[in-house]
């Protein structure tokens, strides 16, 4: 427990520092985080007997994130974006030269790594620019509500949980915990609206509801993935917490959904 607490506090401090210190630390930190998650995902796939293309996958992951980060920062389509289709073709080309019994499974899992890990962090990064210039309020608020949902779901589930939410994939999750997490996230959203007035309280609370729903979905999907390959934790990079995918499973589906909501209410 002590190791878990120390690791958690240290990592939260680093994450908050990346948000509060400006445009470049923010972009670089979440690029590295996305690539580590992608690397972790490929490692898990490799354990299941397939051979995703690490090099091509990671290069494309960095290029996709950087291309869209450039666009969200400048609000202009950058020429670098048109390199992506060329570099993506390398995933197919390299598989032609490999001796593998499952070439298309390898290709599919390489692309799935981009979709499952890189794209969510790309959308999360874009939240900071959805209203124009860099603003850390929205990504910080996202994490505050995500953590509030997780904590609320755990506490209310432990105290009142009776009805299983999705026992086949996550035996400990309950409907009572899910509802409790949503309520706590909604309260956090309302409090955020008092200090961060770029959104109305109804919009902050709406985001909290989206995070509760799709954050929980991301958690369930990651649990389903781990059960399908018979592993408990996605990795061991965070002592006491498991892997990075374990810590950011709630972001994987929620971040793109929340970004789309923010985009449409702003335009």
GROMACS .gro file of C-alpha atoms in nm, residues 1 19 59 88 122 141 143-144 176 178 180 184 191 205 214 218 235-236 259:
model
   19
    1UNK     CA    1   0.000   0.000   0.000
   19UNK     CA    2  -0.043   2.047  -1.765
   59UNK     CA    3   0.697   0.555  -3.567
   88UNK     CA    4   0.135   0.346  -4.258
  122UNK     CA    5  -0.431   1.265  -2.955
  141UNK     CA    6  -1.096   1.910  -1.553
  143UNK     CA    7  -0.875   1.417  -1.515
  144UNK     CA    8  -1.040   1.559  -1.204
  176UNK     CA    9  -2.448   0.100  -0.748
  178UNK     CA   10  -2.134   0.308  -1.140
  180UNK     CA   11  -2.220   0.660  -0.728
  184UNK     CA   12  -1.940   1.219  -0.753
  191UNK     CA   13  -1.732   2.262  -0.856
  205UNK     CA   14  -2.180   1.813  -1.557
  214UNK     CA   15  -1.740   0.599  -2.145
  218UNK     CA   16  -1.293   0.188  -2.142
  235UNK     CA   17   0.260  -0.409  -1.715
  236UNK     CA   18   0.477  -0.326  -1.416
  259UNK     CA   19  -1.348   1.609  -2.732
   0.00000   0.00000   0.00000
